[in-house]
Amino acid sequence: MEPTLHHQERILVTPSIGDAAFSRGEIVVIKGNGYERYVKRVIGLPGDKVEVKEDELYINDEKWKEAYLNETGTGDLSPILVPEQSYFVMGDNRMVSMDSRNGLGFIHEDRIIGKGKVVFYPFRNMRVIQ
């Protein structure tokens, strides 16, 4: 999730309860298989059309500005429709991120543990997650 989060940082997560809705751009923690956990950014909401062309993200045919990225060259993604009760997620380090494009697929809402809110460790890096 670099540049937003760095290796060895620990974050405070507010748990998802009931019908918690997630917003585009939020950082979430996702259950993997077994004890695996993934930290990703919500890109597509249920019913959204997501596409990447010429390294630009489009959501519902509108270009989406991603100020949190430091890199380009993420590759193209043909238009896909996010199923109901699911989300499309991507890491901020797109060149090497395993996310909804390659490996994780769509994330059903019951696999989302919660929203990342604060980096609390190491203490010198303490901050609110944007």
Coordinates of N, CA and C in Angstrom, one line a residue:
M1 N 0.8 -1.2 0.0 CA 0.0 0.0 0.0 C 0.9 1.3 0.0
E2 N 2.1 1.1 -0.3 CA 2.9 2.3 -0.5 C 2.4 3.2 -1.6
P3 N 2.4 4.4 -1.5 CA 3.1 5.3 -0.6 C 2.2 5.6 0.7
T4 N 1.0 5.1 0.7 CA 0.1 5.5 1.8 C 0.5 4.8 3.1
L5 N 0.8 3.5 3.1 CA 1.2 2.8 4.2 C 2.6 2.2 3.9
H6 N 3.4 2.0 4.9 CA 4.8 1.4 4.7 C 4.9 0.1 5.5
H7 N 5.9 -0.6 5.0 CA 6.2 -1.9 5.6 C 6.4 -1.8 7.1
Q8 N 5.9 -2.7 7.9 CA 6.0 -2.7 9.4 C 5.1 -1.7 10.1
E9 N 4.4 -0.9 9.4 CA 3.4 0.0 10.1 C 2.2 -0.8 10.5
R10 N 1.7 -0.4 11.7 CA 0.5 -1.0 12.2 C -0.7 0.0 12.2
I11 N -1.9 -0.5 11.9 CA -3.0 0.4 11.8 C -4.1 0.0 12.7
L12 N -4.9 1.0 13.1 CA -6.1 0.8 13.9 C -7.3 0.7 12.9
V13 N -8.1 -0.4 13.1 CA -9.2 -0.7 12.1 C -10.5 -0.6 12.9
T14 N -11.4 0.2 12.3 CA -12.8 0.2 12.9 C -13.6 -1.0 12.2
P15 N -14.1 -1.9 13.1 CA -14.7 -3.1 12.5 C -16.0 -2.8 11.8
S16 N -16.3 -3.6 10.8 CA -17.5 -3.6 10.0 C -18.6 -4.3 10.8
I17 N -19.7 -3.6 11.0 CA -20.8 -4.2 11.7 C -22.1 -4.1 10.9
G18 N -22.8 -5.2 10.7 CA -24.1 -5.2 10.0 C -24.0 -4.7 8.6
D19 N -24.8 -3.7 8.3 CA -24.8 -3.1 6.9 C -23.9 -2.0 6.7
A20 N -22.7 -2.1 7.2 CA -21.7 -1.0 7.0 C -21.4 -0.8 5.5
A21 N -21.5 0.4 5.1 CA -21.2 0.7 3.7 C -19.8 1.3 3.6
F22 N -19.2 1.0 2.5 CA -17.8 1.5 2.3 C -17.8 2.5 1.1
S23 N -16.9 3.5 1.2 CA -16.9 4.5 0.2 C -15.7 4.3 -0.7
R24 N -15.8 4.8 -1.9 CA -14.7 4.8 -2.8 C -13.5 5.6 -2.3
G25 N -12.3 5.0 -2.3 CA -11.1 5.6 -1.8 C -10.8 5.2 -0.4
E26 N -11.7 4.6 0.4 CA -11.3 4.2 1.7 C -10.4 3.0 1.8
I27 N -9.5 3.0 2.8 CA -8.6 1.9 3.1 C -9.4 0.8 3.9
V28 N -9.4 -0.4 3.4 CA -10.0 -1.5 4.2 C -9.1 -2.7 4.4
V29 N -9.4 -3.5 5.4 CA -8.7 -4.7 5.7 C -9.6 -5.8 5.3
I30 N -9.1 -6.8 4.6 CA -9.9 -7.9 4.0 C -9.3 -9.2 4.5
K31 N -10.3 -10.1 4.8 CA -9.9 -11.5 5.1 C -9.5 -12.2 3.9
G32 N -8.3 -12.9 4.0 CA -7.9 -13.8 3.0 C -8.2 -15.3 3.4
N33 N -7.4 -16.2 2.9 CA -7.6 -17.6 3.4 C -6.8 -17.8 4.7
G34 N -7.4 -18.5 5.6 CA -6.7 -18.7 6.9 C -6.5 -17.4 7.6
Y35 N -5.3 -17.2 8.0 CA -4.9 -16.0 8.8 C -4.5 -14.8 7.9
E36 N -4.5 -14.9 6.6 CA -4.1 -13.9 5.7 C -5.0 -12.7 5.8
R37 N -4.4 -11.5 5.8 CA -5.2 -10.2 5.8 C -4.5 -9.3 4.7
Y38 N -5.4 -8.6 4.0 CA -4.9 -7.7 3.0 C -5.4 -6.3 3.3
V39 N -4.6 -5.3 3.0 CA -4.9 -3.9 3.2 C -5.0 -3.3 1.8
K40 N -6.2 -2.8 1.4 CA -6.4 -2.4 0.0 C -7.3 -1.1 0.1
R41 N -7.4 -0.5 -1.1 CA -8.3 0.7 -1.2 C -9.5 0.3 -2.0
V42 N -10.7 0.8 -1.5 CA -11.9 0.5 -2.3 C -11.9 1.4 -3.5
I43 N -12.1 0.8 -4.7 CA -12.2 1.5 -5.9 C -13.6 1.4 -6.5
G44 N -14.1 0.2 -6.6 CA -15.5 0.1 -7.2 C -16.5 -0.4 -6.2
L45 N -17.6 0.3 -6.2 CA -18.7 -0.1 -5.3 C -19.7 -1.0 -6.0
P46 N -20.6 -1.7 -5.3 CA -21.6 -2.6 -6.0 C -22.3 -1.9 -7.1
G47 N -22.3 -2.5 -8.3 CA -23.0 -1.9 -9.4 C -22.1 -1.0 -10.3
D48 N -20.9 -0.7 -9.8 CA -20.0 0.2 -10.6 C -19.4 -0.5 -11.8
K49 N -19.1 0.3 -12.8 CA -18.3 -0.2 -14.0 C -16.9 0.3 -13.8
V50 N -15.9 -0.5 -13.7 CA -14.6 -0.2 -13.5 C -13.7 -0.5 -14.7
E51 N -12.9 0.4 -15.1 CA -12.0 0.2 -16.3 C -10.7 1.0 -16.1
V52 N -9.6 0.5 -16.6 CA -8.4 1.2 -16.7 C -7.9 1.2 -18.1
K53 N -7.8 2.4 -18.6 CA -7.3 2.6 -20.0 C -6.2 3.6 -20.1
E54 N -5.1 3.3 -20.8 CA -4.0 4.2 -20.8 C -3.5 4.7 -19.5
D55 N -3.5 3.8 -18.5 CA -3.1 4.0 -17.1 C -4.0 5.0 -16.4
E56 N -5.2 5.2 -16.8 CA -6.1 6.1 -16.1 C -7.3 5.2 -15.7
L57 N -7.8 5.5 -14.4 CA -8.9 4.7 -13.9 C -10.2 5.5 -14.2
Y58 N -11.2 4.7 -14.7 CA -12.5 5.2 -15.0 C -13.5 4.4 -14.2
I59 N -14.4 5.1 -13.5 CA -15.5 4.5 -12.8 C -16.8 5.1 -13.4
N60 N -17.6 4.2 -13.9 CA -18.9 4.5 -14.5 C -18.6 5.6 -15.7
D61 N -17.5 5.3 -16.4 CA -17.1 6.1 -17.6 C -16.6 7.5 -17.3
E62 N -16.3 7.8 -16.0 CA -15.8 9.1 -15.6 C -14.4 8.8 -15.1
K63 N -13.4 9.7 -15.5 CA -12.0 9.5 -15.1 C -12.0 9.8 -13.6
W64 N -11.3 9.0 -12.8 CA -11.2 9.1 -11.4 C -9.8 9.5 -11.0
K65 N -9.7 10.7 -10.3 CA -8.4 11.2 -9.9 C -8.0 10.5 -8.7
E66 N -6.7 10.0 -8.7 CA -6.2 9.2 -7.6 C -4.9 9.9 -7.0
A67 N -5.1 10.9 -6.2 CA -4.0 11.8 -5.7 C -3.1 11.0 -4.8
Y68 N -3.5 9.8 -4.3 CA -2.7 9.0 -3.4 C -1.6 8.2 -4.1
L69 N -1.6 8.1 -5.4 CA -0.7 7.3 -6.2 C 0.6 8.1 -6.5
N70 N 1.7 7.5 -6.5 CA 3.0 8.1 -6.9 C 3.5 7.5 -8.2
E71 N 2.8 6.6 -8.8 CA 3.3 5.9 -9.9 C 2.3 5.8 -11.1
T72 N 2.7 5.6 -12.2 CA 1.9 5.3 -13.4 C 2.3 4.0 -14.0
G73 N 1.7 3.5 -15.0 CA 2.0 2.3 -15.6 C 1.4 1.1 -15.0
T74 N 0.1 1.2 -14.6 CA -0.5 0.1 -14.0 C -1.1 -0.9 -14.9
G75 N -1.1 -0.6 -16.2 CA -1.7 -1.5 -17.2 C -3.2 -1.3 -17.4
D76 N -3.7 -1.8 -18.5 CA -5.1 -1.6 -18.8 C -6.0 -2.7 -18.2
L77 N -7.2 -2.4 -17.9 CA -8.2 -3.3 -17.4 C -9.5 -3.1 -18.2
S78 N -9.9 -4.2 -18.9 CA -11.2 -4.1 -19.7 C -12.3 -3.8 -18.7
P79 N -13.4 -3.1 -19.2 CA -14.5 -2.8 -18.3 C -15.1 -4.0 -17.7
I80 N -15.4 -3.9 -16.4 CA -16.0 -4.9 -15.6 C -17.1 -4.3 -14.7
L81 N -18.1 -5.1 -14.4 CA -19.2 -4.6 -13.5 C -19.0 -5.3 -12.2
V82 N -19.0 -4.5 -11.1 CA -18.9 -5.0 -9.7 C -20.2 -5.6 -9.3
P83 N -20.3 -6.9 -8.9 CA -21.5 -7.5 -8.5 C -22.1 -6.8 -7.2
E84 N -23.4 -7.0 -7.0 CA -24.0 -6.6 -5.8 C -23.3 -7.2 -4.6
Q85 N -23.3 -6.5 -3.5 CA -22.7 -6.9 -2.2 C -21.2 -7.2 -2.3
S86 N -20.6 -6.7 -3.3 CA -19.1 -6.9 -3.5 C -18.5 -5.5 -3.8
Y87 N -17.1 -5.6 -3.7 CA -16.3 -4.4 -4.0 C -15.1 -4.8 -4.8
F88 N -14.6 -3.8 -5.6 CA -13.4 -3.9 -6.4 C -12.4 -3.1 -5.6
V89 N -11.2 -3.8 -5.3 CA -10.2 -3.1 -4.5 C -8.9 -3.2 -5.2
M90 N -8.0 -2.2 -5.0 CA -6.7 -2.1 -5.5 C -5.7 -1.6 -4.5
G91 N -4.5 -2.1 -4.6 CA -3.4 -1.5 -3.7 C -2.9 -0.2 -4.3
D92 N -2.3 0.6 -3.5 CA -1.7 1.9 -3.9 C -0.4 1.6 -4.7
N93 N 0.3 0.6 -4.5 CA 1.5 0.2 -5.2 C 1.1 -0.7 -6.3
R94 N 0.4 -0.1 -7.3 CA -0.3 -0.9 -8.4 C 0.6 -1.8 -9.2
M95 N 1.9 -1.5 -9.3 CA 2.7 -2.4 -10.2 C 3.0 -3.7 -9.6
V96 N 2.9 -3.9 -8.3 CA 3.1 -5.2 -7.6 C 2.0 -5.6 -6.7
S97 N 0.9 -4.9 -6.7 CA -0.2 -5.2 -5.8 C -1.0 -6.4 -6.3
M98 N -1.3 -7.4 -5.4 CA -2.3 -8.4 -5.6 C -3.6 -7.8 -5.2
D99 N -4.5 -7.7 -6.1 CA -5.8 -7.1 -5.7 C -6.9 -7.7 -6.6
S100 N -8.0 -6.9 -6.8 CA -9.1 -7.4 -7.5 C -8.8 -7.7 -9.0
R101 N -7.8 -7.1 -9.5 CA -7.4 -7.3 -10.9 C -6.7 -8.7 -11.1
N102 N -6.0 -9.2 -10.1 CA -5.2 -10.3 -10.3 C -5.0 -11.2 -9.0
G103 N -5.9 -11.9 -8.6 CA -5.8 -12.8 -7.5 C -6.8 -12.8 -6.5
L104 N -7.3 -11.6 -6.1 CA -8.3 -11.5 -5.1 C -9.7 -11.5 -5.6
G105 N -9.9 -11.0 -6.9 CA -11.2 -10.9 -7.4 C -12.1 -9.9 -6.7
F106 N -13.4 -10.0 -7.0 CA -14.3 -9.1 -6.3 C -14.3 -9.5 -4.8
I107 N -14.5 -8.6 -3.9 CA -14.5 -8.8 -2.5 C -15.9 -8.7 -1.9
H108 N -16.5 -9.8 -1.5 CA -17.8 -9.8 -0.9 C -17.8 -9.0 0.4
E109 N -18.8 -8.3 0.7 CA -18.8 -7.4 1.8 C -18.5 -8.1 3.1
D110 N -18.9 -9.4 3.2 CA -18.6 -10.1 4.5 C -17.2 -10.5 4.7
R111 N -16.3 -10.3 3.7 CA -14.9 -10.5 3.8 C -14.1 -9.3 4.3
I112 N -14.8 -8.1 4.4 CA -14.2 -6.9 4.8 C -14.3 -6.8 6.3
I113 N -13.1 -6.8 7.0 CA -13.0 -6.7 8.4 C -13.4 -5.3 8.9
G114 N -12.9 -4.3 8.3 CA -13.1 -3.0 8.7 C -12.3 -1.9 7.9
K115 N -12.5 -0.7 8.3 CA -11.8 0.5 7.7 C -10.5 0.8 8.4
G116 N -9.5 1.1 7.7 CA -8.2 1.5 8.3 C -8.4 3.0 8.6
K117 N -8.1 3.4 9.9 CA -8.3 4.8 10.3 C -7.0 5.5 10.7
V118 N -6.1 4.8 11.5 CA -4.9 5.5 12.0 C -3.7 4.6 12.0
V119 N -2.6 5.1 11.6 CA -1.3 4.4 11.8 C -0.9 4.7 13.2
F120 N -0.7 3.6 14.0 CA -0.3 3.9 15.4 C 1.1 3.4 15.8
Y121 N 1.7 2.7 14.9 CA 3.1 2.2 15.1 C 3.8 2.1 13.8
P122 N 5.1 2.4 13.8 CA 5.9 3.0 14.9 C 5.4 4.3 15.3
F123 N 5.6 4.7 16.5 CA 5.0 5.9 17.1 C 5.4 7.1 16.3
R124 N 6.6 7.2 15.8 CA 7.1 8.4 15.1 C 6.3 8.6 13.7
N125 N 5.6 7.5 13.3 CA 4.8 7.6 12.1 C 3.3 7.7 12.3
M126 N 2.9 7.9 13.6 CA 1.5 8.0 13.9 C 0.8 9.1 13.1
R127 N -0.3 8.7 12.5 CA -1.1 9.7 11.7 C -2.5 9.1 11.3
V128 N -3.4 10.0 10.9 CA -4.7 9.6 10.4 C -4.4 9.1 8.9
I129 N -5.1 8.0 8.5 CA -4.9 7.5 7.2 C -5.9 8.3 6.3
Q130 N -5.3 8.8 5.2 CA -6.1 9.6 4.2 C -6.5 8.7 3.0

